[in-house]
mmCIF file of C-alpha atoms in Angstrom:
data_model
loop_
_atom_site.group_PDB
_atom_site.id
_atom_site.type_symbol
_atom_site.label_atom_id
_atom_site.label_comp_id
_atom_site.label_asym_id
_atom_site.label_seq_id
_atom_site.Cartn_x
_atom_site.Cartn_y
_atom_site.Cartn_z
ATOM 1 C CA GLY A 1 -13.178 -83.015 -50.985
ATOM 2 C CA PRO A 2 -11.568 -79.764 -52.165
ATOM 3 C CA GLU A 3 -8.249 -81.646 -52.580
ATOM 4 C CA GLY A 4 -9.589 -83.959 -55.262
ATOM 5 C CA GLU A 5 -10.819 -81.156 -57.514
ATOM 6 C CA LYS A 6 -7.438 -80.457 -59.045
ATOM 7 C CA ALA A 7 -7.579 -83.852 -60.743
ATOM 8 C CA TRP A 8 -11.073 -83.359 -62.231
ATOM 9 C CA PRO A 9 -10.112 -81.732 -65.579
ATOM 10 C CA LYS A 10 -7.922 -84.700 -66.571
ATOM 11 C CA LYS A 11 -10.885 -87.011 -66.654
ATOM 12 C CA TYR A 12 -13.621 -84.377 -67.103
ATOM 13 C CA PRO A 13 -12.350 -81.646 -69.449
ATOM 14 C CA PHE A 14 -15.338 -79.330 -68.840
ATOM 15 C CA CYS A 15 -14.199 -78.930 -65.216
ATOM 16 C CA GLY A 16 -11.199 -76.995 -66.519
ATOM 17 C CA GLY A 17 -13.258 -75.003 -69.018
ATOM 18 C CA VAL A 18 -15.499 -71.955 -69.149
ATOM 19 C CA PHE A 19 -18.581 -70.841 -67.212
ATOM 20 C CA GLN A 20 -17.604 -72.815 -64.124
ATOM 21 C CA SER A 21 -19.402 -72.641 -60.768
ATOM 22 C CA PRO A 22 -19.465 -71.779 -57.917
ATOM 23 C CA ILE A 23 -18.399 -68.136 -57.846
ATOM 24 C CA ASP A 24 -18.048 -65.292 -55.364
ATOM 25 C CA PHE A 25 -20.665 -62.542 -55.588
ATOM 26 C CA HIS A 26 -18.865 -59.225 -55.156
ATOM 27 C CA LYS A 27 -19.699 -55.645 -56.146
ATOM 28 C CA ASP A 28 -17.565 -55.459 -59.298
ATOM 29 C CA ILE A 29 -19.459 -58.199 -61.117
ATOM 30 C CA LEU A 30 -23.028 -57.490 -59.981
ATOM 31 C CA GLN A 31 -25.455 -55.672 -62.234
ATOM 32 C CA TYR A 32 -29.048 -54.803 -61.388
ATOM 33 C CA ASN A 33 -31.539 -56.043 -63.976
ATOM 34 C CA SER A 34 -35.121 -54.822 -63.674
ATOM 35 C CA ASN A 35 -36.358 -57.571 -66.006
ATOM 36 C CA LEU A 36 -35.666 -60.426 -63.593
ATOM 37 C CA LEU A 37 -38.994 -61.888 -62.497
ATOM 38 C CA PRO A 38 -39.595 -63.798 -59.269
ATOM 39 C CA LEU A 39 -39.906 -67.507 -59.995
ATOM 40 C CA GLU A 40 -43.284 -69.148 -60.138
ATOM 41 C CA PHE A 41 -43.464 -72.538 -58.412
ATOM 42 C CA ILE A 42 -45.803 -75.225 -59.703
ATOM 43 C CA GLY A 43 -46.617 -78.393 -57.769
ATOM 44 C CA TYR A 44 -44.117 -77.688 -54.983
ATOM 45 C CA ASN A 45 -46.676 -78.530 -52.288
ATOM 46 C CA VAL A 46 -46.373 -82.308 -52.341
ATOM 47 C CA SER A 47 -48.934 -84.351 -50.407
ATOM 48 C CA SER A 48 -47.703 -86.408 -47.446
ATOM 49 C CA THR A 49 -49.339 -89.422 -49.099
ATOM 50 C CA GLN A 50 -46.557 -89.188 -51.689
ATOM 51 C CA GLN A 51 -42.980 -90.040 -50.844
ATOM 52 C CA PHE A 52 -39.584 -88.774 -51.874
ATOM 53 C CA THR A 53 -36.605 -91.126 -52.028
ATOM 54 C CA LEU A 54 -33.611 -89.873 -50.046
ATOM 55 C CA THR A 55 -30.265 -91.465 -50.870
ATOM 56 C CA ASN A 56 -26.603 -91.295 -49.917
ATOM 57 C CA ASN A 57 -24.775 -91.342 -53.266
ATOM 58 C CA GLY A 58 -21.272 -91.345 -51.785
ATOM 59 C CA HIS A 59 -20.624 -87.628 -52.235
ATOM 60 C CA SER A 60 -23.834 -85.983 -51.022
ATOM 61 C CA VAL A 61 -27.271 -86.731 -49.670
ATOM 62 C CA LYS A 62 -29.823 -86.412 -52.444
ATOM 63 C CA MET A 63 -33.624 -86.418 -52.508
ATOM 64 C CA TYR A 64 -35.471 -87.208 -55.725
ATOM 65 C CA LEU A 65 -38.360 -84.843 -56.391
ATOM 66 C CA SER A 66 -41.791 -85.206 -57.967
ATOM 67 C CA PRO A 67 -41.947 -84.729 -61.767
ATOM 68 C CA ALA A 68 -45.104 -82.687 -61.110
ATOM 69 C CA MET A 69 -42.878 -79.961 -59.607
ATOM 70 C CA SER A 70 -41.656 -77.209 -61.910
ATOM 71 C CA ILE A 71 -40.571 -73.578 -62.053
ATOM 72 C CA ARG A 72 -41.484 -70.795 -64.481
ATOM 73 C CA ASN A 73 -40.473 -67.202 -65.244
ATOM 74 C CA LEU A 74 -37.198 -68.430 -66.706
ATOM 75 C CA PRO A 75 -36.512 -68.694 -70.450
ATOM 76 C CA PHE A 76 -38.261 -72.095 -70.367
ATOM 77 C CA GLU A 77 -40.279 -74.168 -67.949
ATOM 78 C CA TYR A 78 -37.982 -76.403 -65.917
ATOM 79 C CA THR A 79 -39.090 -79.597 -64.155
ATOM 80 C CA ALA A 80 -37.647 -80.586 -60.773
ATOM 81 C CA SER A 81 -35.315 -83.582 -60.610
ATOM 82 C CA GLN A 82 -33.597 -83.684 -57.209
ATOM 83 C CA LEU A 83 -32.212 -81.646 -54.339
ATOM 84 C CA HIS A 84 -28.958 -82.151 -52.472
ATOM 85 C CA LEU A 85 -26.676 -80.357 -50.016
ATOM 86 C CA HIS A 86 -23.072 -79.208 -49.721
ATOM 87 C CA TRP A 87 -21.392 -78.668 -46.351
ATOM 88 C CA GLY A 88 -18.097 -78.357 -44.458
ATOM 89 C CA ASN A 89 -17.054 -80.174 -41.292
ATOM 90 C CA ARG A 90 -17.678 -79.837 -37.562
ATOM 91 C CA ASN A 91 -14.479 -77.837 -37.005
ATOM 92 C CA LYS A 92 -14.997 -75.471 -39.917
ATOM 93 C CA SER A 93 -18.608 -74.821 -40.813
ATOM 94 C CA GLU A 94 -17.905 -73.036 -44.084
ATOM 95 C CA GLY A 95 -19.448 -75.452 -46.510
ATOM 96 C CA SER A 96 -21.431 -73.309 -48.932
ATOM 97 C CA GLU A 97 -20.304 -73.360 -52.549
ATOM 98 C CA HIS A 98 -21.241 -69.800 -53.488
ATOM 99 C CA THR A 99 -19.799 -66.981 -51.393
ATOM 100 C CA VAL A 100 -20.872 -63.366 -50.911
ATOM 101 C CA SER A 101 -18.038 -60.809 -50.790
ATOM 102 C CA GLY A 102 -15.680 -63.673 -49.951
ATOM 103 C CA LYS A 103 -17.829 -64.995 -47.088
ATOM 104 C CA HIS A 104 -18.790 -68.674 -46.915
ATOM 105 C CA PHE A 105 -22.079 -69.748 -45.387
ATOM 106 C CA ALA A 106 -22.395 -72.928 -43.311
ATOM 107 C CA ALA A 107 -23.981 -75.024 -46.062
ATOM 108 C CA GLU A 108 -25.910 -74.791 -49.327
ATOM 109 C CA LEU A 109 -29.008 -76.515 -50.707
ATOM 110 C CA HIS A 110 -29.372 -77.059 -54.472
ATOM 111 C CA ILE A 111 -32.693 -77.827 -56.149
ATOM 112 C CA VAL A 112 -31.918 -79.124 -59.635
ATOM 113 C CA HIS A 113 -34.369 -78.721 -62.552
ATOM 114 C CA TYR A 114 -34.135 -79.561 -66.256
ATOM 115 C CA ASN A 115 -35.601 -77.830 -69.323
ATOM 116 C CA SER A 116 -38.681 -79.988 -69.905
ATOM 117 C CA GLU A 117 -39.909 -77.844 -72.795
ATOM 118 C CA LYS A 118 -37.015 -79.051 -74.931
ATOM 119 C CA TYR A 119 -35.732 -82.295 -73.396
ATOM 120 C CA PRO A 120 -37.417 -85.541 -72.294
ATOM 121 C CA ASP A 121 -35.395 -86.053 -69.098
ATOM 122 C CA ILE A 122 -32.468 -84.738 -67.087
ATOM 123 C CA THR A 123 -29.954 -87.041 -68.775
ATOM 124 C CA ALA A 124 -30.814 -85.608 -72.192
ATOM 125 C CA ALA A 125 -30.783 -82.048 -70.824
ATOM 126 C CA MET A 126 -27.680 -81.966 -68.656
ATOM 127 C CA ASP A 127 -25.111 -81.458 -71.413
ATOM 128 C CA LYS A 128 -27.210 -78.948 -73.406
ATOM 129 C CA VAL A 129 -26.435 -75.249 -73.094
ATOM 130 C CA ASP A 130 -30.024 -74.431 -72.016
ATOM 131 C CA GLY A 131 -30.531 -77.707 -70.202
ATOM 132 C CA LEU A 132 -30.535 -77.012 -66.468
ATOM 133 C CA ALA A 133 -31.742 -74.529 -63.870
ATOM 134 C CA VAL A 134 -30.591 -74.811 -60.270
ATOM 135 C CA LEU A 135 -31.945 -72.929 -57.256
ATOM 136 C CA ALA A 136 -29.413 -72.385 -54.476
ATOM 137 C CA ILE A 137 -30.263 -71.588 -50.861
ATOM 138 C CA LEU A 138 -27.503 -70.469 -48.485
ATOM 139 C CA LEU A 139 -27.735 -71.923 -44.970
ATOM 140 C CA GLU A 140 -26.447 -70.342 -41.774
ATOM 141 C CA THR A 141 -26.927 -71.195 -38.112
ATOM 142 C CA GLY A 142 -29.701 -69.667 -36.036
ATOM 143 C CA PRO A 143 -33.110 -70.884 -34.877
ATOM 144 C CA PHE A 144 -34.110 -74.528 -35.365
ATOM 145 C CA ASN A 145 -35.749 -75.108 -38.751
ATOM 146 C CA PRO A 146 -38.701 -77.539 -38.652
ATOM 147 C CA SER A 147 -38.958 -77.657 -42.458
ATOM 148 C CA TYR A 148 -35.349 -78.735 -43.004
ATOM 149 C CA GLU A 149 -35.815 -81.252 -40.193
ATOM 150 C CA LYS A 150 -38.307 -83.078 -42.459
ATOM 151 C CA ILE A 151 -35.227 -84.131 -44.450
ATOM 152 C CA PHE A 152 -32.499 -84.027 -41.787
ATOM 153 C CA ARG A 153 -34.296 -86.438 -39.430
ATOM 154 C CA HIS A 154 -33.758 -89.185 -42.000
ATOM 155 C CA PHE A 155 -29.964 -88.815 -42.262
ATOM 156 C CA ARG A 156 -29.399 -91.645 -39.771
ATOM 157 C CA ASN A 157 -31.121 -93.992 -42.243
ATOM 158 C CA VAL A 158 -28.743 -93.086 -45.089
ATOM 159 C CA LYS A 159 -25.514 -93.234 -43.119
ATOM 160 C CA TYR A 160 -23.682 -95.220 -45.801
ATOM 161 C CA LYS A 161 -23.309 -95.052 -49.571
ATOM 162 C CA ASP A 162 -26.233 -96.447 -51.588
ATOM 163 C CA GLN A 163 -28.619 -96.543 -48.632
ATOM 164 C CA THR A 164 -32.062 -95.045 -49.287
ATOM 165 C CA VAL A 165 -35.062 -94.057 -47.185
ATOM 166 C CA GLN A 166 -38.570 -92.787 -47.991
ATOM 167 C CA VAL A 167 -39.445 -89.241 -46.879
ATOM 168 C CA PRO A 168 -43.127 -88.224 -46.687
ATOM 169 C CA GLY A 169 -44.099 -85.426 -49.076
ATOM 170 C CA PHE A 170 -44.207 -81.821 -47.843
ATOM 171 C CA ASN A 171 -44.230 -78.314 -49.275
ATOM 172 C CA ILE A 172 -40.746 -77.869 -50.754
ATOM 173 C CA ARG A 173 -41.327 -74.098 -50.801
ATOM 174 C CA GLU A 174 -40.774 -74.214 -47.036
ATOM 175 C CA LEU A 175 -37.081 -74.791 -47.802
ATOM 176 C CA LEU A 176 -36.855 -71.462 -49.639
ATOM 177 C CA PRO A 177 -36.380 -68.025 -48.083
ATOM 178 C CA GLU A 178 -39.265 -65.581 -47.653
ATOM 179 C CA ARG A 179 -37.843 -62.991 -50.024
ATOM 180 C CA LEU A 180 -38.014 -64.980 -53.236
ATOM 181 C CA GLU A 181 -37.825 -61.787 -55.287
ATOM 182 C CA GLU A 182 -34.191 -61.089 -54.285
ATOM 183 C CA PHE A 183 -31.643 -63.275 -56.057
ATOM 184 C CA TYR A 184 -28.420 -63.536 -58.041
ATOM 185 C CA ARG A 185 -28.732 -64.929 -61.583
ATOM 186 C CA TYR A 186 -25.890 -66.113 -63.795
ATOM 187 C CA GLU A 187 -24.900 -68.767 -66.315
ATOM 188 C CA GLY A 188 -22.593 -71.358 -64.843
ATOM 189 C CA SER A 189 -22.010 -75.066 -64.446
ATOM 190 C CA LEU A 190 -22.583 -78.194 -62.432
ATOM 191 C CA THR A 191 -20.281 -78.014 -59.392
ATOM 192 C CA THR A 192 -19.433 -81.723 -59.598
ATOM 193 C CA PRO A 193 -17.977 -83.722 -62.499
ATOM 194 C CA PRO A 194 -18.658 -83.669 -65.392
ATOM 195 C CA CYS A 195 -19.043 -79.895 -64.664
ATOM 196 C CA PHE A 196 -21.172 -79.247 -67.757
ATOM 197 C CA PRO A 197 -21.482 -75.449 -68.328
ATOM 198 C CA THR A 198 -25.238 -75.777 -68.730
ATOM 199 C CA VAL A 199 -26.754 -74.329 -65.557
ATOM 200 C CA LEU A 200 -28.843 -71.190 -65.209
ATOM 201 C CA TRP A 201 -28.232 -70.385 -61.547
ATOM 202 C CA THR A 202 -30.648 -68.589 -59.224
ATOM 203 C CA VAL A 203 -29.013 -68.027 -55.834
ATOM 204 C CA PHE A 204 -31.342 -66.473 -53.284
ATOM 205 C CA ARG A 205 -29.922 -63.480 -51.474
ATOM 206 C CA GLN A 206 -31.606 -64.210 -48.132
ATOM 207 C CA PRO A 207 -30.038 -67.100 -46.204
ATOM 208 C CA ILE A 208 -32.117 -69.677 -44.335
ATOM 209 C CA THR A 209 -31.286 -70.628 -40.760
ATOM 210 C CA ILE A 210 -30.875 -74.098 -39.319
ATOM 211 C CA SER A 211 -29.824 -74.777 -35.729
ATOM 212 C CA GLN A 212 -26.285 -75.618 -34.645
ATOM 213 C CA GLN A 213 -27.564 -79.143 -33.851
ATOM 214 C CA GLN A 214 -29.074 -79.513 -37.314
ATOM 215 C CA LEU A 215 -25.846 -78.360 -38.942
ATOM 216 C CA LEU A 216 -23.855 -80.789 -36.801
ATOM 217 C CA ALA A 217 -26.138 -83.636 -37.907
ATOM 218 C CA LEU A 218 -25.477 -82.712 -41.540
ATOM 219 C CA GLU A 219 -21.725 -82.533 -40.931
ATOM 220 C CA THR A 220 -21.401 -85.801 -38.995
ATOM 221 C CA ALA A 221 -24.219 -88.206 -39.902
ATOM 222 C CA MET A 222 -22.975 -89.650 -43.171
ATOM 223 C CA TYR A 223 -20.136 -91.579 -44.754
ATOM 224 C CA CYS A 224 -18.891 -91.751 -48.356
ATOM 225 C CA THR A 225 -18.261 -95.445 -47.962
ATOM 226 C CA GLU A 226 -20.523 -98.504 -47.940
ATOM 227 C CA SER A 227 -21.656 -100.056 -44.664
ATOM 228 C CA ASP A 228 -19.248 -102.998 -44.915
ATOM 229 C CA ASP A 229 -16.173 -100.880 -45.674
ATOM 230 C CA PRO A 230 -13.437 -101.570 -43.088
ATOM 231 C CA GLU A 231 -12.197 -97.963 -43.369
ATOM 232 C CA PRO A 232 -15.216 -95.664 -43.192
ATOM 233 C CA LEU A 233 -14.706 -92.231 -44.736
ATOM 234 C CA GLU A 234 -16.708 -89.330 -43.310
ATOM 235 C CA MET A 235 -18.758 -87.320 -45.769
ATOM 236 C CA VAL A 236 -17.420 -83.812 -45.105
ATOM 237 C CA ASP A 237 -16.248 -80.782 -47.106
ATOM 238 C CA ASN A 238 -18.201 -81.787 -50.208
ATOM 239 C CA PHE A 239 -18.161 -78.305 -51.722
ATOM 240 C CA ARG A 240 -16.213 -77.109 -54.745
ATOM 241 C CA ASN A 241 -13.852 -74.160 -54.473
ATOM 242 C CA ILE A 242 -14.656 -70.779 -56.015
ATOM 243 C CA GLN A 243 -14.038 -70.563 -59.760
ATOM 244 C CA GLU A 244 -12.625 -67.697 -61.794
ATOM 245 C CA PHE A 245 -15.248 -65.406 -63.246
ATOM 246 C CA GLN A 246 -13.790 -63.403 -66.107
ATOM 247 C CA GLU A 247 -15.523 -60.874 -68.359
ATOM 248 C CA ARG A 248 -18.929 -61.911 -67.080
ATOM 249 C CA LEU A 249 -21.659 -60.359 -65.016
ATOM 250 C CA VAL A 250 -24.050 -61.652 -62.414
ATOM 251 C CA PHE A 251 -27.481 -60.074 -62.707
ATOM 252 C CA ILE A 252 -29.226 -59.155 -59.482
ATOM 253 C CA SER A 253 -32.931 -58.515 -58.938
ATOM 254 C CA PHE A 254 -32.353 -56.165 -56.004
ATOM 255 C CA HIS A 255 -30.582 -52.877 -55.386
ATOM 256 C CA GLU A 256 -27.322 -53.220 -53.467
ATOM 257 C CA GLY A 257 -27.197 -52.006 -49.906
#
């Protein structure tokens, strides 16, 4: 949780270094850039005859994606690797990593891709300056979301660390907001150790809604510990605090207001 972060740089020096994420998007650092193109999604509509593996890795719930999925209209083509979530707790649903004008959202989905034009796999790419591209979707409460439920309904099968379950394929684009052309773009880092400063971030401006029940399931369904642990530890507050953002700009594809 947010308490443990202070210790990260000792073991993982990059966590105390430059270009760290997440950040707060506020007026002073935003700059409109007319050259930002909407992303092009290839292979995101995955057949239900295929399956994704969903796993509890002890600090998040993660779903491995099809290597046929990729995104374009970035400096390179990036191939999908996995998606995972960050969230708060049932008493304080402020679990997004990125914030907008200081405001937290309830949770945040990250879809992680690696530069497949230059690197053979995500392990080779993750410590390279142009290695990764992550899409971030901000989640808030509102109407029930049937698309997110395709993942959330399986949480009870990955209650404990190292448990996995198969999730039938579906169109991953359903997890993204309608207005794909409005986003924040900046160069940052992984938000978990080793915090490599190698991520080209695209954070969509438009949040997605999930129901209060769905959020509660996310906040309460899982544990960081293995099933036989005598002292189970709830998986909550797995977001990193906001990082300093000096002498840098975030480019935006939309006009403020």
